[in-house]
Amino acid sequence: MTESVETTALTPAPGTPSPGTSTTGAGGPGQSGTVVRSTVLKRLLRNPLGVIAMAVLLGMALLAVFADVLAPFDENFANISKTLAAPDEMNILGTDSSGRDVWSRLLFGARLTLLSAVLCAAVAIGIGLPAGLIAGYYAGRFEAISNWVVSILMSLPGLIVLLTIRAAFGPSVWIAMIAFGILISPSYFRLTRSAVQSVRNELYVDAARVSGLSDASIIARHIFSVVRAPIIIQTAAIAGVAIAIQSGLEFLGLGDPAKASWGVMLSEGFKNVYLTPTLLFWPAFAMALTIGALVLLGNAIRDALEDGEKIKHKKQAAPAGSTTARGDRVRPSRKGMTTVEEGTEHHLVKVTHLGVGYPQADGSIKKVVDDVSFHVDRGEILGIVGESGSGKSQTAFSILGLLPDTARIVAGSIQFDGNYTVAPGDTKVNQGRVAALRGKRISYIPQEPMSNLDPAFTIGYQLVTPMVRVLGISKAEAKRRALKLLADVGITHPDRTFSAYPHEVSGGMAQRVLIAGAISCEPDLIIADEPTTALDVTVQADVLDLIRDLQARLGVGVLLVTHNFGVVADLCDRVVVMQNGRLVEEGPVREILSTPKEPYTRTLLGSMLEGREPMTMLVTATPNGATS
Ligand SMILES: Nc1ncnc2c1ncn2[C@@H]1O[C@H](COP(=O)(O)OP(=O)(O)OP(=O)(O)O)[C@@H](O)[C@H]1O
């Protein structure tokens, strides 16, 4: 997830297992090459059909662009003494019933026909793509209204609408194509919206949000990349349909007779089909060639995108971790402490009587966090422990400002470094304030490392981009820092991991990458949500060691969400025990472990000692908070 920057040099912790020993993939031993993605264009050029299609379309485009130069006559120049003439030196494809040169009209017709197809596709994309992106990403009211508009547009009889527009505005091909573009924009809308919906809730999108990226950046970087390919394929098909529709209208005699187009020529040829069949053949041939090339190109692009990956062998990079990980830690001056808002006690994070709830169908609000208070200071690790569904993540997400839209703050407040991100009486987290903190002063280590990395980008890219944006450093500098960070978190071959895609590394290595990203902006607070749950047991200890080591070196505050008291005992200074959304007990870890006061804490501890993980309800809570 987070991708940001570390300016310090970290020394691996004594006792930290040999980096990379527990990982596979890019850093795995014995790997002789790295999987890389060849570009779509290269794959397209290797497909003969793709090359033919591109050549045909390029040829058509060149003929259209240079029509003025290549055409021996004006499109409407008529030699009435030479009608329906056979091909000769002057008129290489003959003349039509008005004595106009067929070759010249084909060239000018190509210009009009291709431009009108481009206009139609541009209008459809211009409306459908942004609307689909917004509706898919934000959902809510915009999506509901868009769905209505789309349904209305789709229920309109297209041909009748076009005929009406022709009657109202005259035989303009441009107006007809704009109207047709609007009529087919729902196809782009629906395509885009469903593609966005499929990734909207991916963890790497949440992770990008946590790393401080704005919605616009997330859409441009993570969401748009998902719809780009289908849009290109669809455009090839739509352009072909636009040519067919436009020519069809003109064939019916609804076009502008003053302009040469393939449709007008078809109509003219049809009238004289018995006298000069070639008049019909040439525009039909040009249309078939162009539409066929568009269809083939769409297929070739689809094949190129589905063509997976190839193995590119390259020299093994020398291990960099051992050397680059060494060095004295120079922690640059931290952002100044902000002023403490009046009437507050200063802590790094202070949660006071927090309540979070979700409105129910009957109008009531179901509280999932109820009257929870705790604080985290710099340099300490606070654990929030509790069984599944006890409200740990909802509490952490309240601090991160990542609660779902439907969630309500029903009570209490949250302060970060003295300033309210949820002020008393607020019903929502102050997104303006939290967005400025996320990725910079608050970072997040997620539960599932793999889902929090965008599969479409290399690990290096995902580390470098936020550094460039947040720290304002050059790409080269960001790359240098990223490589060092990767070495610092115990990755054996930072170079190789840097250029690897997420699917090429193991879960343990991905979690190390995310930890590198989380510390890269020197945050004041790291929120780690079950950071080891998704990992192999053999890797869990490594990752916990790493978090402990980094926390001690950087002096940051850590809020560790876990259901596992073993992890708390291993890592935390203080612990908060939660059950059914309420805080059951709080105190120093040693104290809670040795003399737990509450029965629920004892049960939770008991399950740990028995080696069970308390993932399910252990104790039934009574309404007053007591346990049975
Ligand atoms: N979007 C939502 N709408 C309604 N209820 C929700 C929503 N998200 C979470 N909840 C409820 O909030 C309660 C607390 O959930 P939370 O995710 O904080 O639990 P948790 O202690 O972190 O559990 P886990 O370890 O399984 O993640 C649960 O009962 C859950 O069903």
Short mmCIF file of C-alpha atoms and ligand atoms in Angstrom, two decimals, residues 358 360 366 368-369 386-395 404 406 447 529-530 561 563 615, ligand 1:
data_model
loop_
_atom_site.label_atom_id
_atom_site.label_comp_id
_atom_site.label_asym_id
_atom_site.label_seq_id
_atom_site.Cartn_x
_atom_site.Cartn_y
_atom_site.Cartn_z
CA TYR A 358 -24.34 2.33 11.12
CA GLN A 360 -30.32 0.53 10.17
CA LYS A 366 -26.22 0.03 15.35
CA VAL A 368 -20.06 -1.05 16.43
CA VAL A 369 -17.68 1.04 18.54
CA GLY A 386 -10.11 -8.59 20.67
CA GLU A 387 -11.95 -11.33 18.86
CA SER A 388 -13.29 -10.96 15.35
CA GLY A 389 -16.00 -8.31 15.11
CA SER A 390 -15.04 -6.57 18.36
CA GLY A 391 -14.57 -3.22 16.60
CA LYS A 392 -10.77 -3.07 16.37
CA SER A 393 -10.63 -2.23 12.67
CA GLN A 394 -13.51 0.24 12.90
CA THR A 395 -11.57 2.08 15.60
CA PRO A 404 -17.37 3.58 4.81
CA THR A 406 -22.55 4.93 5.65
CA GLN A 447 -3.51 -7.22 6.69
CA ASP A 529 -3.89 -3.95 10.99
CA GLU A 530 -3.18 -7.63 11.64
CA VAL A 561 -4.57 -4.18 15.64
CA HIS A 563 -6.77 -10.73 17.58
CA MET A 615 -11.23 -15.66 15.87
N1 LIG B 1 -19.81 -1.31 6.52
C1 LIG B 1 -20.35 -1.83 7.62
N2 LIG B 1 -21.69 -1.75 7.85
C2 LIG B 1 -22.25 -2.27 8.95
N3 LIG B 1 -21.54 -2.89 9.93
C3 LIG B 1 -20.22 -2.99 9.77
C4 LIG B 1 -19.54 -2.47 8.62
N4 LIG B 1 -18.21 -2.74 8.74
C5 LIG B 1 -18.06 -3.38 9.92
N5 LIG B 1 -19.25 -3.54 10.53
C6 LIG B 1 -19.48 -4.21 11.81
O1 LIG B 1 -18.68 -3.62 12.78
C7 LIG B 1 -18.31 -4.58 13.75
C8 LIG B 1 -16.85 -4.43 14.05
O2 LIG B 1 -16.11 -4.73 12.87
P1 LIG B 1 -14.54 -4.64 12.83
O3 LIG B 1 -14.13 -4.86 11.42
O4 LIG B 1 -14.06 -3.40 13.48
O5 LIG B 1 -14.13 -5.89 13.71
P2 LIG B 1 -12.69 -6.40 14.05
O6 LIG B 1 -12.59 -6.48 15.52
O7 LIG B 1 -11.67 -5.59 13.36
O8 LIG B 1 -12.76 -7.86 13.44
P3 LIG B 1 -11.77 -8.59 12.45
O9 LIG B 1 -10.61 -8.99 13.25
O10 LIG B 1 -12.58 -9.75 11.96
O11 LIG B 1 -11.47 -7.61 11.36
C9 LIG B 1 -18.68 -5.94 13.18
O12 LIG B 1 -19.82 -6.41 13.85
C10 LIG B 1 -19.02 -5.66 11.76
O13 LIG B 1 -20.05 -6.49 11.32
#
